[in-house]
mmCIF file of C-alpha atoms and ligand atoms in Angstrom:
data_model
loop_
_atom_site.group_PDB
_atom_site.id
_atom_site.type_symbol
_atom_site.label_atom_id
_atom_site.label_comp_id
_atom_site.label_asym_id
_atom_site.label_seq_id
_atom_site.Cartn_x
_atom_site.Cartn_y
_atom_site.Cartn_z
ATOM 1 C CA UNK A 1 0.000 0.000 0.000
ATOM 2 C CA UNK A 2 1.179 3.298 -0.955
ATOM 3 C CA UNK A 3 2.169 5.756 2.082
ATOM 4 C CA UNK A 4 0.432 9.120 1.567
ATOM 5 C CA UNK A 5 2.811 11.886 3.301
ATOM 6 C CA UNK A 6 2.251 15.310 3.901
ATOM 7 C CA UNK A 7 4.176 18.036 2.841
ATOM 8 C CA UNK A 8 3.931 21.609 2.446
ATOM 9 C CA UNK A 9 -0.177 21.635 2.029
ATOM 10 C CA UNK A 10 0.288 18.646 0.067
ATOM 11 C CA UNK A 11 -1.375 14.800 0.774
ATOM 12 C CA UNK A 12 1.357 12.957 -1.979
ATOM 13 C CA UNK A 13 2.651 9.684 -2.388
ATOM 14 C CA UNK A 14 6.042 9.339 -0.413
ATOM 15 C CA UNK A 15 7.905 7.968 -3.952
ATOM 16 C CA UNK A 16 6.305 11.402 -5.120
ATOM 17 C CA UNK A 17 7.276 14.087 -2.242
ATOM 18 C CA UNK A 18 10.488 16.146 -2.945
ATOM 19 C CA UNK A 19 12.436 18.413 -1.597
ATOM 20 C CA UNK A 20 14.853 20.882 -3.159
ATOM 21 C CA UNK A 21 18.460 20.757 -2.369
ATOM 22 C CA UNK A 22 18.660 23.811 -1.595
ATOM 23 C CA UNK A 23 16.143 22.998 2.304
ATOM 24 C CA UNK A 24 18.297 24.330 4.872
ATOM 25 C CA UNK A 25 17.600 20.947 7.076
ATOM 26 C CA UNK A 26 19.677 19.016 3.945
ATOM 27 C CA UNK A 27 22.286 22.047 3.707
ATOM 28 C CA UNK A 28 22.269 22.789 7.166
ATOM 29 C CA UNK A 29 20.156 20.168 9.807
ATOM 30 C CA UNK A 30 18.094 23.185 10.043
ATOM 31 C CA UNK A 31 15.323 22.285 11.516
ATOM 32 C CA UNK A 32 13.304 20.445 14.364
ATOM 33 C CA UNK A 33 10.545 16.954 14.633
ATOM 34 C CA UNK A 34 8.604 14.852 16.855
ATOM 35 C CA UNK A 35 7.611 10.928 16.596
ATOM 36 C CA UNK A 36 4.465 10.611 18.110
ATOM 37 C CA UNK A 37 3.445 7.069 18.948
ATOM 38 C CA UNK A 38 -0.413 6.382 17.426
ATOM 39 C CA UNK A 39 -2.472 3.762 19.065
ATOM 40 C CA UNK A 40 -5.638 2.608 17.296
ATOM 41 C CA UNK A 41 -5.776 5.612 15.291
ATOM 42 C CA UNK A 42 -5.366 7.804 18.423
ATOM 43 C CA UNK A 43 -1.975 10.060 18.648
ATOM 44 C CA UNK A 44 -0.839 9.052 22.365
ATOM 45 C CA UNK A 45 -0.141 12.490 24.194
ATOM 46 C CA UNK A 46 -0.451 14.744 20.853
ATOM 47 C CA UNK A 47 -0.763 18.270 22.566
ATOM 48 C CA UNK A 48 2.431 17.172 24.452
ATOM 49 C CA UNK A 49 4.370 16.559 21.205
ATOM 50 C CA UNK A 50 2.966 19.590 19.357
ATOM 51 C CA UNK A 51 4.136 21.822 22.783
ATOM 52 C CA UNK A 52 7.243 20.286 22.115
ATOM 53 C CA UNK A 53 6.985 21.090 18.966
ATOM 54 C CA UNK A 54 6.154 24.228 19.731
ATOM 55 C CA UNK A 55 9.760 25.120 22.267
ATOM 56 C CA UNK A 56 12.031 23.194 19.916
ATOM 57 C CA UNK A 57 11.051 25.625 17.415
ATOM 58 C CA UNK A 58 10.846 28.688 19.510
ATOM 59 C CA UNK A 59 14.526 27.375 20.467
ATOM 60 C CA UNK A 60 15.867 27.725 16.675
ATOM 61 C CA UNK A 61 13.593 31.245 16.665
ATOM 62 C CA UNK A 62 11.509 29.527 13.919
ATOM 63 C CA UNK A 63 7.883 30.651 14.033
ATOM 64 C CA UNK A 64 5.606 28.033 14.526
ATOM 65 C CA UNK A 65 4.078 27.483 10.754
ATOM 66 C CA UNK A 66 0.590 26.374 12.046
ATOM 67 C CA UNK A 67 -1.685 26.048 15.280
ATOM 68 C CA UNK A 68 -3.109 23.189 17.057
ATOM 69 C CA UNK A 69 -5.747 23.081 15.623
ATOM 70 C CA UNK A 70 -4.224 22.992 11.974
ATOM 71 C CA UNK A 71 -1.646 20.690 13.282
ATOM 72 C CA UNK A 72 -4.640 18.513 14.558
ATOM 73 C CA UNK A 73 -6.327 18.467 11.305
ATOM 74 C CA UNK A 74 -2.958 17.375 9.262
ATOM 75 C CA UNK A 75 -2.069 14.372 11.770
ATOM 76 C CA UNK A 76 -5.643 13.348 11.634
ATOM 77 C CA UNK A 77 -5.732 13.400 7.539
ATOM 78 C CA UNK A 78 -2.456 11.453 8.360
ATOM 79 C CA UNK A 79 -3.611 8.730 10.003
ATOM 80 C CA UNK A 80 -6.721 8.511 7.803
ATOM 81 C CA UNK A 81 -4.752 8.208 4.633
ATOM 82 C CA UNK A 82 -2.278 5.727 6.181
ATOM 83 C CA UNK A 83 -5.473 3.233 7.036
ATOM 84 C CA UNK A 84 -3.531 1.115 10.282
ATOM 85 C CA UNK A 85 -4.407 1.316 13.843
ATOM 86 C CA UNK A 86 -0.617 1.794 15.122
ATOM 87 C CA UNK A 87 1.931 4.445 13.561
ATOM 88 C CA UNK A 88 4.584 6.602 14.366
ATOM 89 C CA UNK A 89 3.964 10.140 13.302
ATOM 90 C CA UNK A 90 7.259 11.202 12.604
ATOM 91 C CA UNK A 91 6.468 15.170 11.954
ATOM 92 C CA UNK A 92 9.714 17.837 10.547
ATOM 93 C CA UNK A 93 9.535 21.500 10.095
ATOM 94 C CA UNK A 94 12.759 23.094 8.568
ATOM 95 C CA UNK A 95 13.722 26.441 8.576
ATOM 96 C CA UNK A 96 13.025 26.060 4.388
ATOM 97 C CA UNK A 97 14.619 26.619 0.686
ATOM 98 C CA UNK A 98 17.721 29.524 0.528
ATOM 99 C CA UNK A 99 20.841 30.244 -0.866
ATOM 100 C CA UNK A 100 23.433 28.827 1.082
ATOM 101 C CA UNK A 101 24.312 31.252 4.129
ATOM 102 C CA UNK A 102 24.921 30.065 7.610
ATOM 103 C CA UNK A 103 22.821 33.609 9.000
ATOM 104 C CA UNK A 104 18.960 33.405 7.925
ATOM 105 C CA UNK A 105 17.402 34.332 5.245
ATOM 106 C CA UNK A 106 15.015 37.169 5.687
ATOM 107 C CA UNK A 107 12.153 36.132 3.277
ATOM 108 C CA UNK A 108 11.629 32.405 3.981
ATOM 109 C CA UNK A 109 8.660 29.582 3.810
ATOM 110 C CA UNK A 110 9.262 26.706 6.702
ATOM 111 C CA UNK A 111 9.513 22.862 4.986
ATOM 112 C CA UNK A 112 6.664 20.799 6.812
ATOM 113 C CA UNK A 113 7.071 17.531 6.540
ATOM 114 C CA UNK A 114 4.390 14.348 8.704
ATOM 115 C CA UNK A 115 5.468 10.623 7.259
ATOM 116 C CA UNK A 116 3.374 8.082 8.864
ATOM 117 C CA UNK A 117 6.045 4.929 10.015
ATOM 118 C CA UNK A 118 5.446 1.923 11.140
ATOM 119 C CA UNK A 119 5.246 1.530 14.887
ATOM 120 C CA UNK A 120 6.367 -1.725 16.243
ATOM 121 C CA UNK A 121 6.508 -1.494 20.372
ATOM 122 C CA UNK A 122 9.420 -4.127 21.958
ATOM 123 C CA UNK A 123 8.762 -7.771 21.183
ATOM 124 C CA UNK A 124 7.216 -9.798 23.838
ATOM 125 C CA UNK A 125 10.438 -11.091 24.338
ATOM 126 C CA UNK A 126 12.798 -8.504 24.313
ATOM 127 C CA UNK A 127 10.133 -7.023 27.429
ATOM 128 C CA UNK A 128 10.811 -10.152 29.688
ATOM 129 C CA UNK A 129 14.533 -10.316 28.718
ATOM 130 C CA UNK A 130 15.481 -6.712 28.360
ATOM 131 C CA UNK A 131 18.180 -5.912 26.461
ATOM 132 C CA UNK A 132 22.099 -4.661 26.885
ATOM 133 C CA UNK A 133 23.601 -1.606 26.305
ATOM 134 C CA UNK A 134 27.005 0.580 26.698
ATOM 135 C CA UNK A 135 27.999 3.514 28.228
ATOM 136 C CA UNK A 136 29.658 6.411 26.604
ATOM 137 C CA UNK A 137 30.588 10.440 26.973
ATOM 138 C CA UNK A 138 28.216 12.485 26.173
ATOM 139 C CA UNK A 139 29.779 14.611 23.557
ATOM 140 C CA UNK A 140 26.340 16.815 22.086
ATOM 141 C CA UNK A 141 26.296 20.205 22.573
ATOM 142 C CA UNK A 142 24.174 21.501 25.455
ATOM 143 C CA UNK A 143 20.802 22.051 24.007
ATOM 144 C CA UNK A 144 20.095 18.604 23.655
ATOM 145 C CA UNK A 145 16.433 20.003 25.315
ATOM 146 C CA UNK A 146 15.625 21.038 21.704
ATOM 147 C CA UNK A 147 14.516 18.187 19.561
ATOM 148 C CA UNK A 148 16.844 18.837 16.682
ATOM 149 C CA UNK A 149 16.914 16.903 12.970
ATOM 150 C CA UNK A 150 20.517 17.821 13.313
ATOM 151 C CA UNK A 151 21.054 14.334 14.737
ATOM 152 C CA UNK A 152 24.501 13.557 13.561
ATOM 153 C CA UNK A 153 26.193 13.336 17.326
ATOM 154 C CA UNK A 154 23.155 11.192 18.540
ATOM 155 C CA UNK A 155 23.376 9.144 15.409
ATOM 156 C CA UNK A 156 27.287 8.296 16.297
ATOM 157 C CA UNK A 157 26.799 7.224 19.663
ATOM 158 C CA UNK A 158 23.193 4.822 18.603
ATOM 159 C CA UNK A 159 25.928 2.993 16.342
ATOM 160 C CA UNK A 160 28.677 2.380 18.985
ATOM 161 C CA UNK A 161 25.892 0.521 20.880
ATOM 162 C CA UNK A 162 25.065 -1.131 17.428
ATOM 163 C CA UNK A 163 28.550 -2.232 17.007
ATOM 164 C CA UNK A 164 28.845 -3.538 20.711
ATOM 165 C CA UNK A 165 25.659 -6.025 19.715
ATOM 166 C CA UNK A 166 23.965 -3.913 22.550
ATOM 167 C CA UNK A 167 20.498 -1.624 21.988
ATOM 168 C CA UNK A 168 21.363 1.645 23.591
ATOM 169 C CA UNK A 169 24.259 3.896 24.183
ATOM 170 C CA UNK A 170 23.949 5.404 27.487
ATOM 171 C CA UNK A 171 25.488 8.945 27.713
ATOM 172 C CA UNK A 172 27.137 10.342 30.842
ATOM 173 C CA UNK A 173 28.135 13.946 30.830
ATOM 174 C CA UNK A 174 30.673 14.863 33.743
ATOM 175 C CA UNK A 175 30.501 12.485 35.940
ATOM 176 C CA UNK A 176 26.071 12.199 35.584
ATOM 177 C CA UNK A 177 23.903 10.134 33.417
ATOM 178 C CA UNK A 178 22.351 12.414 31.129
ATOM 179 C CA UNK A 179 19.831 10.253 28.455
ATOM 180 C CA UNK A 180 20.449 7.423 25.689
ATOM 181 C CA UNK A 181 21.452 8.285 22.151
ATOM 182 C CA UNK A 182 17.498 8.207 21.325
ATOM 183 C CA UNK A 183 15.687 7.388 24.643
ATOM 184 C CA UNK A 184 15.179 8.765 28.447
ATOM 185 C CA UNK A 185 16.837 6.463 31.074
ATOM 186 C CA UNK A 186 15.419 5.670 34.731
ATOM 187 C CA UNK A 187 17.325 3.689 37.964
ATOM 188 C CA UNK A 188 16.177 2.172 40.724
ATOM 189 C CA UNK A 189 18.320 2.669 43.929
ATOM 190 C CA UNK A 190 17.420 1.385 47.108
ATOM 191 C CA UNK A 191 13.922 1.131 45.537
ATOM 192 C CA UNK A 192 13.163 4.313 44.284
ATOM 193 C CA UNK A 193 13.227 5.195 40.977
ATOM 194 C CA UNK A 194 15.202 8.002 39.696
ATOM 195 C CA UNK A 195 15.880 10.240 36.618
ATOM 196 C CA UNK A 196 17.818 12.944 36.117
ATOM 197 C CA UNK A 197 15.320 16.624 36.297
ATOM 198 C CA UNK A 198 14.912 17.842 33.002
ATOM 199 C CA UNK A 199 17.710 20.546 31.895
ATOM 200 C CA UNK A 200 19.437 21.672 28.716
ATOM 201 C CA UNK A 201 20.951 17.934 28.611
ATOM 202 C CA UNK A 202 18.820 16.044 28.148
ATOM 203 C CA UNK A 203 15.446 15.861 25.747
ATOM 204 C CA UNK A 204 12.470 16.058 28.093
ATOM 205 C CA UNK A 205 10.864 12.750 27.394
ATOM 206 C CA UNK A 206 7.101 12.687 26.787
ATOM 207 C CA UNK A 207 7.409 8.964 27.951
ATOM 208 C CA UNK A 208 9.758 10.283 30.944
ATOM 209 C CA UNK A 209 6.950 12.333 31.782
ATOM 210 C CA UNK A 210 4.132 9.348 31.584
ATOM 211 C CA UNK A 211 6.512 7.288 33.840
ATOM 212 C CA UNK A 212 6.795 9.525 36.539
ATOM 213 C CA UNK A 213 3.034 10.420 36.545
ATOM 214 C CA UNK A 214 2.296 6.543 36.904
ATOM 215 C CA UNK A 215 4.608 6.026 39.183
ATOM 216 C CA UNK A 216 3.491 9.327 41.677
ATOM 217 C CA UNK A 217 -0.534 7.683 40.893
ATOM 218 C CA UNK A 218 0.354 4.624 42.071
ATOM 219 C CA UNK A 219 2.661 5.336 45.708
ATOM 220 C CA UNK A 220 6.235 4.417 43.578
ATOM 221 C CA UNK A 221 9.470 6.321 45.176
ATOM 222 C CA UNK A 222 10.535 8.094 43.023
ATOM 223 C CA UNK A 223 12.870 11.281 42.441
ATOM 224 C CA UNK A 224 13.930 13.497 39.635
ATOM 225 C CA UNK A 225 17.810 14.310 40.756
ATOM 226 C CA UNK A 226 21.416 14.036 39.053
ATOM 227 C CA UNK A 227 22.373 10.713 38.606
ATOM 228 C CA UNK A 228 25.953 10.490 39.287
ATOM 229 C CA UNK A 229 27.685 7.653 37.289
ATOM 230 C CA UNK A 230 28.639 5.341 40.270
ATOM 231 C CA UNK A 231 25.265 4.964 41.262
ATOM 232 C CA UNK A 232 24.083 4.624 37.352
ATOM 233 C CA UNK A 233 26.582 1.400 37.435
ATOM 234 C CA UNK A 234 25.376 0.372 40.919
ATOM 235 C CA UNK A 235 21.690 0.460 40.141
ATOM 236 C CA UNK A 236 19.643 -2.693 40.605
ATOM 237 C CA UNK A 237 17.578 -1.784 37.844
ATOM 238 C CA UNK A 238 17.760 0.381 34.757
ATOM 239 C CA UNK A 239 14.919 1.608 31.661
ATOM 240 C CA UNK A 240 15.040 2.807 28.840
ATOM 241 C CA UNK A 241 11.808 5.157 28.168
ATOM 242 C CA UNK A 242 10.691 6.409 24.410
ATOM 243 C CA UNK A 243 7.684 6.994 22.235
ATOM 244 C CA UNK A 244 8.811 3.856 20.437
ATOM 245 C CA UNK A 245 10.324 1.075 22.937
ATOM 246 C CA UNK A 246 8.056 2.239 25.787
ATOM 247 C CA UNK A 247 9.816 0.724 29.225
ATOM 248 C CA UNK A 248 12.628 -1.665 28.579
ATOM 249 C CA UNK A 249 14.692 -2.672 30.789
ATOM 250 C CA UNK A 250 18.257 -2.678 30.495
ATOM 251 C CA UNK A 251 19.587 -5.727 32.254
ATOM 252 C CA UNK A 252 23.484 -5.256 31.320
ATOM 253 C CA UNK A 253 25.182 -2.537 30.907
ATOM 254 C CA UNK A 254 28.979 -2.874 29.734
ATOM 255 C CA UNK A 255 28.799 -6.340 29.941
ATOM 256 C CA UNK A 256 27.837 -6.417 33.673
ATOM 257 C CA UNK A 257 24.624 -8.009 34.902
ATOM 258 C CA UNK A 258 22.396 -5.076 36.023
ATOM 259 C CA UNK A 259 20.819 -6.391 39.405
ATOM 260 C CA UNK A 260 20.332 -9.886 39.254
ATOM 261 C CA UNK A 261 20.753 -9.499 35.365
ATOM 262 C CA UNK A 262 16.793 -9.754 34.763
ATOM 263 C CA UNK A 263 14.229 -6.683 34.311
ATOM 264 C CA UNK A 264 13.135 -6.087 37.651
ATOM 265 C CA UNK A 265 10.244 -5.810 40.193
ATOM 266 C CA UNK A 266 9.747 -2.373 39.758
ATOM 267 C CA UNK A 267 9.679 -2.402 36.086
ATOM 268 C CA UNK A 268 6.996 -5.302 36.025
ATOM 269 C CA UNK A 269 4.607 -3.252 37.634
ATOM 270 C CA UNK A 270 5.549 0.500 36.144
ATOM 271 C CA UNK A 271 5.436 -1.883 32.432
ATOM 272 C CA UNK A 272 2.068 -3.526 33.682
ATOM 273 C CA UNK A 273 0.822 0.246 34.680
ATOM 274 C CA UNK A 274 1.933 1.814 31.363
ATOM 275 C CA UNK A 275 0.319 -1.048 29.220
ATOM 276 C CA UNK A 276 -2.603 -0.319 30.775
ATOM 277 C CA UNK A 277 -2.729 3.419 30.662
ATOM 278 C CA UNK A 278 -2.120 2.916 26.894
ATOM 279 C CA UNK A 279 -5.299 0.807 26.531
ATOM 280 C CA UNK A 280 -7.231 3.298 28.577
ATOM 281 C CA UNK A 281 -6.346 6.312 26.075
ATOM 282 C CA UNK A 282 -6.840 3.716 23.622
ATOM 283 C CA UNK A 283 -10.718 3.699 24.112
ATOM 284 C CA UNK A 284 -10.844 7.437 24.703
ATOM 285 C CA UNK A 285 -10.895 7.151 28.375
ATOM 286 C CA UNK A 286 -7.534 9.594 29.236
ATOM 287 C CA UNK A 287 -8.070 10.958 32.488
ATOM 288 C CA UNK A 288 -7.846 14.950 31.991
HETATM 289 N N1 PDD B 301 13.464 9.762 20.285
HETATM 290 N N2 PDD B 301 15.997 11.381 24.382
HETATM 291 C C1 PDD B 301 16.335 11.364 23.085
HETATM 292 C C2 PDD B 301 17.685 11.853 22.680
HETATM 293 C C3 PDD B 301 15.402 10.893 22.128
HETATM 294 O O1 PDD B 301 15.733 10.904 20.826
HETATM 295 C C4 PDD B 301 14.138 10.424 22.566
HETATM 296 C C5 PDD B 301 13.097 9.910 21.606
HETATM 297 C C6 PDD B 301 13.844 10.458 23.932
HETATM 298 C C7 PDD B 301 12.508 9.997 24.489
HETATM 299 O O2 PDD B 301 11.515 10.972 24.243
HETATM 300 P P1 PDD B 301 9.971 10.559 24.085
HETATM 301 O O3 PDD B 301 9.612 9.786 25.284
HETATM 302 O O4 PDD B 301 9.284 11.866 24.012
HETATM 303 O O5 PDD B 301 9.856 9.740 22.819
HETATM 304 C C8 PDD B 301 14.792 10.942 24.826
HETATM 305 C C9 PDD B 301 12.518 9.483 19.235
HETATM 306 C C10 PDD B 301 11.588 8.360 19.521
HETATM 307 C C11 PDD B 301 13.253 9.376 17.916
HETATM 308 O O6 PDD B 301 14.156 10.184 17.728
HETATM 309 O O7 PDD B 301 12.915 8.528 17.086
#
């Protein structure tokens, strides 16, 4: 089936959309996105994503090119055209076509962009397993807060974890855990679970967010403060939290058993919890 994409007021076949060389996000990574995670035709959190949207292009000074309600109506002609229950929305604005100068442009027409993916949560498996990954510096610049295409850095460190065989690179910045190359990471020490607060280093998870609201609802510990690497390595538990993998946990973590080396208590139940919030947004119940 062909995927119908949007772009620039435009429903088109993906083979058909094009973009001129000249788009500052191919000249430049000029430009922002979200993935937002659709569940039986539903876009989970949407008016989270588009405030996202909304600061990571305030934080490039690029006007926002439409409201909510306009960006409502596109991801809803989205999801119509793409005919499946479960996407990603993977949405790009870019600052837009311009001779090739570092400094702005003054007379310019944003690139907007919504591809419908395929979403495919963690296997079954991978869930009761987890999954490994590494450890590495965190060598972004610092406003990893804005959710930039320019992804390059991010993109590095993802494929050091590929090339260890392990599914995340986890990114410590002077001494703290800061986030994975493409995900939010939790610990659990002495049974409450912890995240570092949201800053300029880190990309403030929508999923982060879900987590912690679960976890508050339902009498978990739980703390946003640094995360100093020592205790990162000493946690009994670790997760990995994204609009795409959900809650994994991480049960080694350069090639050391995490815990007993198996996801733990704590992340059955905040999994269990988050399964079932899903199902109750799912049939339009979201608690306001
Ligand atoms: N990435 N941190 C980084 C660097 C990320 O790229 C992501 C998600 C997250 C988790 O954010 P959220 O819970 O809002 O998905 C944290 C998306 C899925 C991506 O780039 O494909």
């Amino acid at each position: 089936m062909t995927t119908i994409v949007y772009l620039n007021g435009d429903f088109l076949p993906v083979e058909q959309a094009r973009v001129p060389v000249m788009d500052r996000g191919f000249l430049f990574g000029d430009g922002v996105y979200e993935v937002i995670p659709v569940y039986d035709r539903r876009p989970f959190r949407l008016e989270e994503h588009l405030a996202r949207l909304d600061a990571s292009l305030a934080g490039i000074r690029l006007t926002n090119p439409h409201d909510l309600a306009a960006w409502r109506s596109l991801t809803e002609r989205v999801i119509a055209e793409a005919g499946q229950d479960d996407l990603g929305l993977y949405i790009q604005v870019t600052r837009g076509v311009g001779a090739r100068d570092h400094a702005f442009p003054a007379r310019i027409q944003p690139t907007v962009f919504i591809l419908p993916m395929p979403l495919s949560p963690p296997a079954p498996g991978l869930v009761a397993t987890g999954v490994g990954a590494i450890t590495a510096v965190d060598n972004r610049w610092l406003r990893c807060d804005l959710k930039t295409i320019s992804l390059l850095p991010n993109v590095l460190l993802r494929q050091l974890s590929v090339d260890a065989g392990s599914a995340e690179t986890i990114l410590i910045r002077d001494g703290f855990l800061t986030e994975g190359s493409a995900s939010s990471v939790f610990v659990v020490m002495d049974g409450v679970i912890v995240a570092p607060p949201k800053s300029e280093r880190m990309l403030p998870g929508i999923t982060y967010d879900v987590v912690f609201e679960l976890a508050e609802a339902h009498g978990m510990a739980c703390a946003r403060r640094p995360v100093p690497e020592r205790e990162l390595r000493a946690a009994t538990e670790i997760w990995l939290t994204s609009s795409t993998k959900e809650i994994l946990a991480v049960t080694r973590l350069d090639g050391q058993a995490v815990g007993d080396g198996r996801p733990g208590a704590l992340f059955a139940r905040i999994h269990a919890l988050y399964q079932a919030y899903k199902h109750t947004v799912m049939r339009g119940n979201e608690p306001s």
